[in-house]
mmCIF file with all atom_site columns, N, CA and C in Angstrom:
data_model
loop_
_atom_site.group_PDB
_atom_site.id
_atom_site.type_symbol
_atom_site.label_atom_id
_atom_site.label_alt_id
_atom_site.label_comp_id
_atom_site.label_asym_id
_atom_site.label_entity_id
_atom_site.label_seq_id
_atom_site.pdbx_PDB_ins_code
_atom_site.Cartn_x
_atom_site.Cartn_y
_atom_site.Cartn_z
_atom_site.occupancy
_atom_site.B_iso_or_equiv
_atom_site.pdbx_formal_charge
_atom_site.auth_seq_id
_atom_site.auth_comp_id
_atom_site.auth_asym_id
_atom_site.auth_atom_id
_atom_site.pdbx_PDB_model_num
ATOM 1   N N  . UNK A 1 1  ? 94.166  64.786 47.155 1.00 66.00 ? 1  UNK A N  1
ATOM 2   C CA . UNK A 1 1  ? 95.095  64.585 48.224 1.00 66.00 ? 1  UNK A CA 1
ATOM 3   C C  . UNK A 1 1  ? 95.898  63.319 47.920 1.00 66.00 ? 1  UNK A C  1
ATOM 4   N N  . UNK A 1 2  ? 97.176  63.373 48.110 1.00 66.00 ? 2  UNK A N  1
ATOM 5   C CA . UNK A 1 2  ? 98.088  62.269 47.775 1.00 66.00 ? 2  UNK A CA 1
ATOM 6   C C  . UNK A 1 2  ? 98.107  61.221 48.892 1.00 66.00 ? 2  UNK A C  1
ATOM 7   N N  . UNK A 1 3  ? 98.415  59.987 48.511 1.00 73.00 ? 3  UNK A N  1
ATOM 8   C CA . UNK A 1 3  ? 98.569  58.916 49.491 1.00 73.00 ? 3  UNK A CA 1
ATOM 9   C C  . UNK A 1 3  ? 99.881  59.012 50.252 1.00 73.00 ? 3  UNK A C  1
ATOM 10  N N  . UNK A 1 4  ? 100.803 59.842 49.783 1.00 78.00 ? 4  UNK A N  1
ATOM 11  C CA . UNK A 1 4  ? 102.105 59.981 50.433 1.00 78.00 ? 4  UNK A CA 1
ATOM 12  C C  . UNK A 1 4  ? 101.879 60.521 51.846 1.00 78.00 ? 4  UNK A C  1
ATOM 13  N N  . UNK A 1 5  ? 102.375 59.809 52.833 1.00 82.00 ? 5  UNK A N  1
ATOM 14  C CA . UNK A 1 5  ? 102.228 60.225 54.225 1.00 82.00 ? 5  UNK A CA 1
ATOM 15  C C  . UNK A 1 5  ? 100.946 59.749 54.880 1.00 82.00 ? 5  UNK A C  1
ATOM 16  N N  . UNK A 1 6  ? 100.063 59.086 54.113 1.00 83.00 ? 6  UNK A N  1
ATOM 17  C CA . UNK A 1 6  ? 98.818  58.605 54.685 1.00 83.00 ? 6  UNK A CA 1
ATOM 18  C C  . UNK A 1 6  ? 99.108  57.257 55.355 1.00 83.00 ? 6  UNK A C  1
ATOM 19  N N  . UNK A 1 7  ? 99.065  57.220 56.660 1.00 89.00 ? 7  UNK A N  1
ATOM 20  C CA . UNK A 1 7  ? 99.408  56.020 57.415 1.00 89.00 ? 7  UNK A CA 1
ATOM 21  C C  . UNK A 1 7  ? 98.150  55.464 58.097 1.00 89.00 ? 7  UNK A C  1
ATOM 22  N N  . UNK A 1 8  ? 98.241  54.237 58.590 1.00 89.00 ? 8  UNK A N  1
ATOM 23  C CA . UNK A 1 8  ? 97.096  53.691 59.343 1.00 89.00 ? 8  UNK A CA 1
ATOM 24  C C  . UNK A 1 8  ? 96.751  54.562 60.560 1.00 89.00 ? 8  UNK A C  1
ATOM 25  N N  . UNK A 1 9  ? 97.753  55.137 61.189 1.00 93.00 ? 9  UNK A N  1
ATOM 26  C CA . UNK A 1 9  ? 97.503  56.014 62.344 1.00 93.00 ? 9  UNK A CA 1
ATOM 27  C C  . UNK A 1 9  ? 96.741  57.249 61.909 1.00 93.00 ? 9  UNK A C  1
ATOM 28  N N  . UNK A 1 10 ? 97.123  57.797 60.774 1.00 92.00 ? 10 UNK A N  1
ATOM 29  C CA . UNK A 1 10 ? 96.432  58.990 60.264 1.00 92.00 ? 10 UNK A CA 1
ATOM 30  C C  . UNK A 1 10 ? 94.968  58.662 59.916 1.00 92.00 ? 10 UNK A C  1
ATOM 31  N N  . UNK A 1 11 ? 94.771  57.492 59.340 1.00 90.00 ? 11 UNK A N  1
ATOM 32  C CA . UNK A 1 11 ? 93.417  57.054 59.016 1.00 90.00 ? 11 UNK A CA 1
ATOM 33  C C  . UNK A 1 11 ? 92.590  56.927 60.284 1.00 90.00 ? 11 UNK A C  1
ATOM 34  N N  . UNK A 1 12 ? 93.154  56.316 61.327 1.00 94.00 ? 12 UNK A N  1
ATOM 35  C CA . UNK A 1 12 ? 92.464  56.155 62.592 1.00 94.00 ? 12 UNK A CA 1
ATOM 36  C C  . UNK A 1 12 ? 92.138  57.502 63.231 1.00 94.00 ? 12 UNK A C  1
ATOM 37  N N  . UNK A 1 13 ? 93.084  58.424 63.206 1.00 94.00 ? 13 UNK A N  1
ATOM 38  C CA . UNK A 1 13 ? 92.829  59.755 63.765 1.00 94.00 ? 13 UNK A CA 1
ATOM 39  C C  . UNK A 1 13 ? 91.729  60.476 62.994 1.00 94.00 ? 13 UNK A C  1
ATOM 40  N N  . UNK A 1 14 ? 91.721  60.311 61.672 1.00 92.00 ? 14 UNK A N  1
ATOM 41  C CA . UNK A 1 14 ? 90.676  60.928 60.863 1.00 92.00 ? 14 UNK A CA 1
ATOM 42  C C  . UNK A 1 14 ? 89.307  60.370 61.233 1.00 92.00 ? 14 UNK A C  1
ATOM 43  N N  . UNK A 1 15 ? 89.244  59.043 61.427 1.00 93.00 ? 15 UNK A N  1
ATOM 44  C CA . UNK A 1 15 ? 87.988  58.409 61.849 1.00 93.00 ? 15 UNK A CA 1
ATOM 45  C C  . UNK A 1 15 ? 87.555  58.938 63.202 1.00 93.00 ? 15 UNK A C  1
ATOM 46  N N  . UNK A 1 16 ? 88.502  59.091 64.128 1.00 95.00 ? 16 UNK A N  1
ATOM 47  C CA . UNK A 1 16 ? 88.187  59.616 65.463 1.00 95.00 ? 16 UNK A CA 1
ATOM 48  C C  . UNK A 1 16 ? 87.637  61.036 65.390 1.00 95.00 ? 16 UNK A C  1
ATOM 49  N N  . UNK A 1 17 ? 88.281  61.870 64.602 1.00 93.00 ? 17 UNK A N  1
ATOM 50  C CA . UNK A 1 17 ? 87.821  63.262 64.437 1.00 93.00 ? 17 UNK A CA 1
ATOM 51  C C  . UNK A 1 17 ? 86.399  63.269 63.877 1.00 93.00 ? 17 UNK A C  1
ATOM 52  N N  . UNK A 1 18 ? 86.129  62.414 62.893 1.00 94.00 ? 18 UNK A N  1
ATOM 53  C CA . UNK A 1 18 ? 84.800  62.347 62.291 1.00 94.00 ? 18 UNK A CA 1
ATOM 54  C C  . UNK A 1 18 ? 83.767  61.903 63.321 1.00 94.00 ? 18 UNK A C  1
ATOM 55  N N  . UNK A 1 19 ? 84.120  60.934 64.156 1.00 94.00 ? 19 UNK A N  1
ATOM 56  C CA . UNK A 1 19 ? 83.179  60.432 65.177 1.00 94.00 ? 19 UNK A CA 1
ATOM 57  C C  . UNK A 1 19 ? 82.900  61.505 66.234 1.00 94.00 ? 19 UNK A C  1
ATOM 58  N N  . UNK A 1 20 ? 83.936  62.241 66.654 1.00 95.00 ? 20 UNK A N  1
ATOM 59  C CA . UNK A 1 20 ? 83.755  63.292 67.656 1.00 95.00 ? 20 UNK A CA 1
ATOM 60  C C  . UNK A 1 20 ? 82.873  64.403 67.075 1.00 95.00 ? 20 UNK A C  1
ATOM 61  N N  . UNK A 1 21 ? 83.111  64.768 65.805 1.00 93.00 ? 21 UNK A N  1
ATOM 62  C CA . UNK A 1 21 ? 82.292  65.797 65.179 1.00 93.00 ? 21 UNK A CA 1
ATOM 63  C C  . UNK A 1 21 ? 80.829  65.359 65.080 1.00 93.00 ? 21 UNK A C  1
ATOM 64  N N  . UNK A 1 22 ? 80.592  64.081 64.762 1.00 93.00 ? 22 UNK A N  1
ATOM 65  C CA . UNK A 1 22 ? 79.235  63.587 64.667 1.00 93.00 ? 22 UNK A CA 1
ATOM 66  C C  . UNK A 1 22 ? 78.546  63.604 66.032 1.00 93.00 ? 22 UNK A C  1
ATOM 67  N N  . UNK A 1 23 ? 79.270  63.213 67.079 1.00 94.00 ? 23 UNK A N  1
ATOM 68  C CA . UNK A 1 23 ? 78.689  63.257 68.439 1.00 94.00 ? 23 UNK A CA 1
ATOM 69  C C  . UNK A 1 23 ? 78.405  64.683 68.847 1.00 94.00 ? 23 UNK A C  1
ATOM 70  N N  . UNK A 1 24 ? 79.279  65.606 68.506 1.00 93.00 ? 24 UNK A N  1
ATOM 71  C CA . UNK A 1 24 ? 79.066  67.006 68.835 1.00 93.00 ? 24 UNK A CA 1
ATOM 72  C C  . UNK A 1 24 ? 77.827  67.541 68.138 1.00 93.00 ? 24 UNK A C  1
ATOM 73  N N  . UNK A 1 25 ? 77.654  67.198 66.874 1.00 92.00 ? 25 UNK A N  1
ATOM 74  C CA . UNK A 1 25 ? 76.492  67.631 66.120 1.00 92.00 ? 25 UNK A CA 1
ATOM 75  C C  . UNK A 1 25 ? 75.219  67.040 66.723 1.00 92.00 ? 25 UNK A C  1
ATOM 76  N N  . UNK A 1 26 ? 75.263  65.786 67.143 1.00 92.00 ? 26 UNK A N  1
ATOM 77  C CA . UNK A 1 26 ? 74.119  65.144 67.757 1.00 92.00 ? 26 UNK A CA 1
ATOM 78  C C  . UNK A 1 26 ? 73.754  65.832 69.077 1.00 92.00 ? 26 UNK A C  1
ATOM 79  N N  . UNK A 1 27 ? 74.755  66.138 69.881 1.00 92.00 ? 27 UNK A N  1
ATOM 80  C CA . UNK A 1 27 ? 74.528  66.836 71.142 1.00 92.00 ? 27 UNK A CA 1
ATOM 81  C C  . UNK A 1 27 ? 73.858  68.195 70.931 1.00 92.00 ? 27 UNK A C  1
ATOM 82  N N  . UNK A 1 28 ? 74.334  68.924 69.922 1.00 90.00 ? 28 UNK A N  1
ATOM 83  C CA . UNK A 1 28 ? 73.707  70.214 69.602 1.00 90.00 ? 28 UNK A CA 1
ATOM 84  C C  . UNK A 1 28 ? 72.269  69.994 69.140 1.00 90.00 ? 28 UNK A C  1
ATOM 85  N N  . UNK A 1 29 ? 72.068  68.964 68.328 1.00 91.00 ? 29 UNK A N  1
ATOM 86  C CA . UNK A 1 29 ? 70.736  68.698 67.795 1.00 91.00 ? 29 UNK A CA 1
ATOM 87  C C  . UNK A 1 29 ? 69.708  68.372 68.858 1.00 91.00 ? 29 UNK A C  1
ATOM 88  N N  . UNK A 1 30 ? 70.083  67.520 69.829 1.00 90.00 ? 30 UNK A N  1
ATOM 89  C CA . UNK A 1 30 ? 69.104  67.146 70.841 1.00 90.00 ? 30 UNK A CA 1
ATOM 90  C C  . UNK A 1 30 ? 68.819  68.285 71.807 1.00 90.00 ? 30 UNK A C  1
ATOM 91  N N  . UNK A 1 31 ? 69.670  69.278 71.856 1.00 90.00 ? 31 UNK A N  1
ATOM 92  C CA . UNK A 1 31 ? 69.462  70.406 72.741 1.00 90.00 ? 31 UNK A CA 1
ATOM 93  C C  . UNK A 1 31 ? 68.943  71.649 72.023 1.00 90.00 ? 31 UNK A C  1
ATOM 94  N N  . UNK A 1 32 ? 68.652  71.521 70.734 1.00 86.00 ? 32 UNK A N  1
ATOM 95  C CA . UNK A 1 32 ? 68.131  72.676 70.000 1.00 86.00 ? 32 UNK A CA 1
ATOM 96  C C  . UNK A 1 32 ? 66.626  72.528 69.809 1.00 86.00 ? 32 UNK A C  1
ATOM 97  N N  . UNK A 1 33 ? 65.947  73.636 69.532 1.00 87.00 ? 33 UNK A N  1
ATOM 98  C CA . UNK A 1 33 ? 64.513  73.613 69.344 1.00 87.00 ? 33 UNK A CA 1
ATOM 99  C C  . UNK A 1 33 ? 64.120  72.839 68.084 1.00 87.00 ? 33 UNK A C  1
ATOM 100 N N  . UNK A 1 34 ? 64.952  72.951 67.049 1.00 86.00 ? 34 UNK A N  1
ATOM 101 C CA . UNK A 1 34 ? 64.607  72.279 65.793 1.00 86.00 ? 34 UNK A CA 1
ATOM 102 C C  . UNK A 1 34 ? 64.916  70.794 65.850 1.00 86.00 ? 34 UNK A C  1
ATOM 103 N N  . UNK A 1 35 ? 65.741  70.368 66.776 1.00 83.00 ? 35 UNK A N  1
ATOM 104 C CA . UNK A 1 35 ? 66.082  68.953 66.881 1.00 83.00 ? 35 UNK A CA 1
ATOM 105 C C  . UNK A 1 35 ? 67.127  68.493 65.886 1.00 83.00 ? 35 UNK A C  1
ATOM 106 N N  . UNK A 1 36 ? 67.705  69.464 65.163 1.00 84.00 ? 36 UNK A N  1
ATOM 107 C CA . UNK A 1 36 ? 68.705  69.126 64.168 1.00 84.00 ? 36 UNK A CA 1
ATOM 108 C C  . UNK A 1 36 ? 70.025  69.782 64.522 1.00 84.00 ? 36 UNK A C  1
ATOM 109 N N  . UNK A 1 37 ? 71.085  69.021 64.412 1.00 85.00 ? 37 UNK A N  1
ATOM 110 C CA . UNK A 1 37 ? 72.411  69.550 64.648 1.00 85.00 ? 37 UNK A CA 1
ATOM 111 C C  . UNK A 1 37 ? 73.001  70.079 63.362 1.00 85.00 ? 37 UNK A C  1
ATOM 112 N N  . UNK A 1 38 ? 74.132  70.757 63.465 1.00 86.00 ? 38 UNK A N  1
ATOM 113 C CA . UNK A 1 38 ? 74.779  71.259 62.252 1.00 86.00 ? 38 UNK A CA 1
ATOM 114 C C  . UNK A 1 38 ? 75.307  70.112 61.405 1.00 86.00 ? 38 UNK A C  1
ATOM 115 N N  . UNK A 1 39 ? 75.427  70.358 60.115 1.00 89.00 ? 39 UNK A N  1
ATOM 116 C CA . UNK A 1 39 ? 75.964  69.368 59.207 1.00 89.00 ? 39 UNK A CA 1
ATOM 117 C C  . UNK A 1 39 ? 77.438  69.125 59.543 1.00 89.00 ? 39 UNK A C  1
ATOM 118 N N  . UNK A 1 40 ? 77.850  67.895 59.536 1.00 87.00 ? 40 UNK A N  1
ATOM 119 C CA . UNK A 1 40 ? 79.227  67.529 59.870 1.00 87.00 ? 40 UNK A CA 1
ATOM 120 C C  . UNK A 1 40 ? 80.027  67.419 58.583 1.00 87.00 ? 40 UNK A C  1
ATOM 121 N N  . UNK A 1 41 ? 81.029  68.275 58.375 1.00 87.00 ? 41 UNK A N  1
ATOM 122 C CA . UNK A 1 41 ? 81.829  68.161 57.169 1.00 87.00 ? 41 UNK A CA 1
ATOM 123 C C  . UNK A 1 41 ? 82.713  66.907 57.222 1.00 87.00 ? 41 UNK A C  1
ATOM 124 N N  . UNK A 1 42 ? 82.862  66.241 56.075 1.00 85.00 ? 42 UNK A N  1
ATOM 125 C CA . UNK A 1 42 ? 83.703  65.062 56.036 1.00 85.00 ? 42 UNK A CA 1
ATOM 126 C C  . UNK A 1 42 ? 85.148  65.497 55.827 1.00 85.00 ? 42 UNK A C  1
ATOM 127 N N  . UNK A 1 43 ? 86.065  64.908 56.588 1.00 83.00 ? 43 UNK A N  1
ATOM 128 C CA . UNK A 1 43 ? 87.472  65.280 56.403 1.00 83.00 ? 43 UNK A CA 1
ATOM 129 C C  . UNK A 1 43 ? 87.984  64.796 55.043 1.00 83.00 ? 43 UNK A C  1
ATOM 130 N N  . UNK A 1 44 ? 88.946  65.489 54.515 1.00 83.00 ? 44 UNK A N  1
ATOM 131 C CA . UNK A 1 44 ? 89.543  65.095 53.239 1.00 83.00 ? 44 UNK A CA 1
ATOM 132 C C  . UNK A 1 44 ? 90.335  63.831 53.413 1.00 83.00 ? 44 UNK A C  1
ATOM 133 N N  . UNK A 1 45 ? 90.245  62.981 52.427 1.00 83.00 ? 45 UNK A N  1
ATOM 134 C CA . UNK A 1 45 ? 91.018  61.739 52.405 1.00 83.00 ? 45 UNK A CA 1
ATOM 135 C C  . UNK A 1 45 ? 91.640  61.568 51.029 1.00 83.00 ? 45 UNK A C  1
ATOM 136 N N  . UNK A 1 46 ? 92.705  60.821 50.965 1.00 85.00 ? 46 UNK A N  1
ATOM 137 C CA . UNK A 1 46 ? 93.312  60.600 49.641 1.00 85.00 ? 46 UNK A CA 1
ATOM 138 C C  . UNK A 1 46 ? 92.382  59.736 48.767 1.00 85.00 ? 46 UNK A C  1
ATOM 139 N N  . UNK A 1 47 ? 92.412  60.005 47.467 1.00 83.00 ? 47 UNK A N  1
ATOM 140 C CA . UNK A 1 47 ? 91.655  59.213 46.511 1.00 83.00 ? 47 UNK A CA 1
ATOM 141 C C  . UNK A 1 47 ? 92.613  58.468 45.611 1.00 83.00 ? 47 UNK A C  1
ATOM 142 N N  . UNK A 1 48 ? 92.256  57.268 45.268 1.00 84.00 ? 48 UNK A N  1
ATOM 143 C CA . UNK A 1 48 ? 93.077  56.481 44.358 1.00 84.00 ? 48 UNK A CA 1
ATOM 144 C C  . UNK A 1 48 ? 92.323  56.348 43.035 1.00 84.00 ? 48 UNK A C  1
ATOM 145 N N  . UNK A 1 49 ? 93.022  55.851 42.032 1.00 87.00 ? 49 UNK A N  1
ATOM 146 C CA . UNK A 1 49 ? 92.396  55.617 40.735 1.00 87.00 ? 49 UNK A CA 1
ATOM 147 C C  . UNK A 1 49 ? 91.266  54.602 40.873 1.00 87.00 ? 49 UNK A C  1
ATOM 148 N N  . UNK A 1 50 ? 91.434  53.604 41.753 1.00 89.00 ? 50 UNK A N  1
ATOM 149 C CA . UNK A 1 50 ? 90.384  52.615 41.983 1.00 89.00 ? 50 UNK A CA 1
ATOM 150 C C  . UNK A 1 50 ? 89.113  53.300 42.528 1.00 89.00 ? 50 UNK A C  1
ATOM 151 N N  . UNK A 1 51 ? 89.292  54.239 43.440 1.00 85.00 ? 51 UNK A N  1
ATOM 152 C CA . UNK A 1 51 ? 88.142  54.988 43.979 1.00 85.00 ? 51 UNK A CA 1
ATOM 153 C C  . UNK A 1 51 ? 87.412  55.715 42.858 1.00 85.00 ? 51 UNK A C  1
ATOM 154 N N  . UNK A 1 52 ? 88.178  56.381 41.999 1.00 89.00 ? 52 UNK A N  1
ATOM 155 C CA . UNK A 1 52 ? 87.574  57.118 40.888 1.00 89.00 ? 52 UNK A CA 1
ATOM 156 C C  . UNK A 1 52 ? 86.854  56.167 39.922 1.00 89.00 ? 52 UNK A C  1
ATOM 157 N N  . UNK A 1 53 ? 87.442  55.018 39.637 1.00 92.00 ? 53 UNK A N  1
ATOM 158 C CA . UNK A 1 53 ? 86.802  54.057 38.721 1.00 92.00 ? 53 UNK A CA 1
ATOM 159 C C  . UNK A 1 53 ? 85.525  53.488 39.320 1.00 92.00 ? 53 UNK A C  1
ATOM 160 N N  . UNK A 1 54 ? 85.526  53.220 40.617 1.00 93.00 ? 54 UNK A N  1
ATOM 161 C CA . UNK A 1 54 ? 84.303  52.714 41.271 1.00 93.00 ? 54 UNK A CA 1
ATOM 162 C C  . UNK A 1 54 ? 83.203  53.757 41.221 1.00 93.00 ? 54 UNK A C  1
ATOM 163 N N  . UNK A 1 55 ? 83.552  55.012 41.455 1.00 93.00 ? 55 UNK A N  1
ATOM 164 C CA . UNK A 1 55 ? 82.568  56.087 41.412 1.00 93.00 ? 55 UNK A CA 1
ATOM 165 C C  . UNK A 1 55 ? 81.981  56.199 40.004 1.00 93.00 ? 55 UNK A C  1
ATOM 166 N N  . UNK A 1 56 ? 82.839  56.116 38.988 1.00 95.00 ? 56 UNK A N  1
ATOM 167 C CA . UNK A 1 56 ? 82.383  56.197 37.613 1.00 95.00 ? 56 UNK A CA 1
ATOM 168 C C  . UNK A 1 56 ? 81.477  55.006 37.263 1.00 95.00 ? 56 UNK A C  1
ATOM 169 N N  . UNK A 1 57 ? 81.846  53.813 37.719 1.00 95.00 ? 57 UNK A N  1
ATOM 170 C CA . UNK A 1 57 ? 81.038  52.612 37.456 1.00 95.00 ? 57 UNK A CA 1
ATOM 171 C C  . UNK A 1 57 ? 79.667  52.736 38.138 1.00 95.00 ? 57 UNK A C  1
ATOM 172 N N  . UNK A 1 58 ? 79.645  53.247 39.347 1.00 95.00 ? 58 UNK A N  1
ATOM 173 C CA . UNK A 1 58 ? 78.373  53.454 40.059 1.00 95.00 ? 58 UNK A CA 1
ATOM 174 C C  . UNK A 1 58 ? 77.499  54.449 39.308 1.00 95.00 ? 58 UNK A C  1
ATOM 175 N N  . UNK A 1 59 ? 78.106  55.530 38.825 1.00 96.00 ? 59 UNK A N  1
ATOM 176 C CA . UNK A 1 59 ? 77.353  56.557 38.093 1.00 96.00 ? 59 UNK A CA 1
ATOM 177 C C  . UNK A 1 59 ? 76.805  55.963 36.786 1.00 96.00 ? 59 UNK A C  1
ATOM 178 N N  . UNK A 1 60 ? 77.641  55.195 36.077 1.00 96.00 ? 60 UNK A N  1
ATOM 179 C CA . UNK A 1 60 ? 77.191  54.583 34.819 1.00 96.00 ? 60 UNK A CA 1
ATOM 180 C C  . UNK A 1 60 ? 76.040  53.592 35.067 1.00 96.00 ? 60 UNK A C  1
ATOM 181 N N  . UNK A 1 61 ? 76.143  52.823 36.133 1.00 96.00 ? 61 UNK A N  1
ATOM 182 C CA . UNK A 1 61 ? 75.082  51.860 36.481 1.00 96.00 ? 61 UNK A CA 1
ATOM 183 C C  . UNK A 1 61 ? 73.789  52.588 36.791 1.00 96.00 ? 61 UNK A C  1
ATOM 184 N N  . UNK A 1 62 ? 73.873  53.673 37.564 1.00 95.00 ? 62 UNK A N  1
ATOM 185 C CA . UNK A 1 62 ? 72.690  54.462 37.890 1.00 95.00 ? 62 UNK A CA 1
ATOM 186 C C  . UNK A 1 62 ? 72.045  55.031 36.622 1.00 95.00 ? 62 UNK A C  1
ATOM 187 N N  . UNK A 1 63 ? 72.852  55.549 35.718 1.00 94.00 ? 63 UNK A N  1
ATOM 188 C CA . UNK A 1 63 ? 72.321  56.091 34.461 1.00 94.00 ? 63 UNK A CA 1
ATOM 189 C C  . UNK A 1 63 ? 71.648  54.989 33.639 1.00 94.00 ? 63 UNK A C  1
ATOM 190 N N  . UNK A 1 64 ? 72.223  53.785 33.633 1.00 94.00 ? 64 UNK A N  1
ATOM 191 C CA . UNK A 1 64 ? 71.647  52.674 32.890 1.00 94.00 ? 64 UNK A CA 1
ATOM 192 C C  . UNK A 1 64 ? 70.273  52.312 33.450 1.00 94.00 ? 64 UNK A C  1
ATOM 193 N N  . UNK A 1 65 ? 70.150  52.264 34.774 1.00 93.00 ? 65 UNK A N  1
ATOM 194 C CA . UNK A 1 65 ? 68.883  51.936 35.412 1.00 93.00 ? 65 UNK A CA 1
ATOM 195 C C  . UNK A 1 65 ? 67.848  53.037 35.159 1.00 93.00 ? 65 UNK A C  1
ATOM 196 N N  . UNK A 1 66 ? 68.279  54.288 35.210 1.00 93.00 ? 66 UNK A N  1
ATOM 197 C CA . UNK A 1 66 ? 67.373  55.411 34.925 1.00 93.00 ? 66 UNK A CA 1
ATOM 198 C C  . UNK A 1 66 ? 66.837  55.305 33.512 1.00 93.00 ? 66 UNK A C  1
ATOM 199 N N  . UNK A 1 67 ? 67.709  55.007 32.551 1.00 92.00 ? 67 UNK A N  1
ATOM 200 C CA . UNK A 1 67 ? 67.266  54.888 31.166 1.00 92.00 ? 67 UNK A CA 1
ATOM 201 C C  . UNK A 1 67 ? 66.314  53.699 30.988 1.00 92.00 ? 67 UNK A C  1
ATOM 202 N N  . UNK A 1 68 ? 66.558  52.621 31.739 1.00 91.00 ? 68 UNK A N  1
ATOM 203 C CA . UNK A 1 68 ? 65.725  51.453 31.636 1.00 91.00 ? 68 UNK A CA 1
ATOM 204 C C  . UNK A 1 68 ? 64.282  51.760 32.044 1.00 91.00 ? 68 UNK A C  1
ATOM 205 N N  . UNK A 1 69 ? 64.113  52.640 33.013 1.00 91.00 ? 69 UNK A N  1
ATOM 206 C CA . UNK A 1 69 ? 62.765  52.951 33.524 1.00 91.00 ? 69 UNK A CA 1
ATOM 207 C C  . UNK A 1 69 ? 62.203  54.276 32.995 1.00 91.00 ? 69 UNK A C  1
ATOM 208 N N  . UNK A 1 70 ? 62.936  54.953 32.133 1.00 87.00 ? 70 UNK A N  1
ATOM 209 C CA . UNK A 1 70 ? 62.441  56.204 31.547 1.00 87.00 ? 70 UNK A CA 1
ATOM 210 C C  . UNK A 1 70 ? 61.403  55.891 30.480 1.00 87.00 ? 70 UNK A C  1
ATOM 211 N N  . UNK A 1 71 ? 60.339  56.714 30.423 1.00 84.00 ? 71 UNK A N  1
ATOM 212 C CA . UNK A 1 71 ? 59.311  56.487 29.372 1.00 84.00 ? 71 UNK A CA 1
ATOM 213 C C  . UNK A 1 71 ? 59.891  56.754 27.996 1.00 84.00 ? 71 UNK A C  1
ATOM 214 N N  . UNK A 1 72 ? 59.458  55.936 27.030 1.00 76.00 ? 72 UNK A N  1
ATOM 215 C CA . UNK A 1 72 ? 59.947  56.083 25.650 1.00 76.00 ? 72 UNK A CA 1
ATOM 216 C C  . UNK A 1 72 ? 58.755  56.450 24.758 1.00 76.00 ? 72 UNK A C  1
ATOM 217 N N  . UNK A 1 73 ? 59.037  57.243 23.709 1.00 68.00 ? 73 UNK A N  1
ATOM 218 C CA . UNK A 1 73 ? 57.966  57.534 22.749 1.00 68.00 ? 73 UNK A CA 1
ATOM 219 C C  . UNK A 1 73 ? 57.950  56.398 21.701 1.00 68.00 ? 73 UNK A C  1
ATOM 220 N N  . UNK A 1 74 ? 57.100  56.518 20.685 1.00 64.00 ? 74 UNK A N  1
ATOM 221 C CA . UNK A 1 74 ? 56.936  55.432 19.701 1.00 64.00 ? 74 UNK A CA 1
ATOM 222 C C  . UNK A 1 74 ? 58.180  55.185 18.877 1.00 64.00 ? 74 UNK A C  1
ATOM 223 N N  . UNK A 1 75 ? 59.029  56.192 18.670 1.00 66.00 ? 75 UNK A N  1
ATOM 224 C CA . UNK A 1 75 ? 60.253  55.997 17.897 1.00 66.00 ? 75 UNK A CA 1
ATOM 225 C C  . UNK A 1 75 ? 61.346  55.308 18.682 1.00 66.00 ? 75 UNK A C  1
ATOM 226 N N  . UNK A 1 76 ? 61.131  55.120 19.990 1.00 60.00 ? 76 UNK A N  1
ATOM 227 C CA . UNK A 1 76 ? 62.116  54.448 20.830 1.00 60.00 ? 76 UNK A CA 1
ATOM 228 C C  . UNK A 1 76 ? 63.048  55.390 21.562 1.00 60.00 ? 76 UNK A C  1
ATOM 229 N N  . UNK A 1 77 ? 62.908  56.687 21.273 1.00 60.00 ? 77 UNK A N  1
ATOM 230 C CA . UNK A 1 77 ? 63.754  57.669 21.968 1.00 60.00 ? 77 UNK A CA 1
ATOM 231 C C  . UNK A 1 77 ? 63.152  58.001 23.313 1.00 60.00 ? 77 UNK A C  1
ATOM 232 N N  . UNK A 1 78 ? 64.033  58.271 24.255 1.00 55.00 ? 78 UNK A N  1
ATOM 233 C CA . UNK A 1 78 ? 63.529  58.667 25.584 1.00 55.00 ? 78 UNK A CA 1
ATOM 234 C C  . UNK A 1 78 ? 63.074  60.110 25.544 1.00 55.00 ? 78 UNK A C  1
ATOM 235 N N  . UNK A 1 79 ? 62.070  60.407 26.352 1.00 53.00 ? 79 UNK A N  1
ATOM 236 C CA . UNK A 1 79 ? 61.547  61.775 26.376 1.00 53.00 ? 79 UNK A CA 1
ATOM 237 C C  . UNK A 1 79 ? 62.108  62.573 27.501 1.00 53.00 ? 79 UNK A C  1
#
C-alpha cells in the first residue's frame, strides 16, 4: 500500500476502526461459552523501506540468537 493519500486523519480513523473491532471481539468473547472472541484482522497500512529494513534486522537478530543457543556437534556445525 502506498503512502500517497495516507494522512494523519486516515491513520486516526484506522486506529479507531481497529479499537472498535477489538472491543466487538471482546464483547463476543465474554458472552460466548468458549470465552474467546473472533480474531480481529489488522487493517492494511502503508509500508516504508524503513519498516522493511527494521523487520529484516529483527529477523536477522532472531536468527543470530537462535544459532547462538543451538547445539553444535564436535566439528562446530549446528545440528
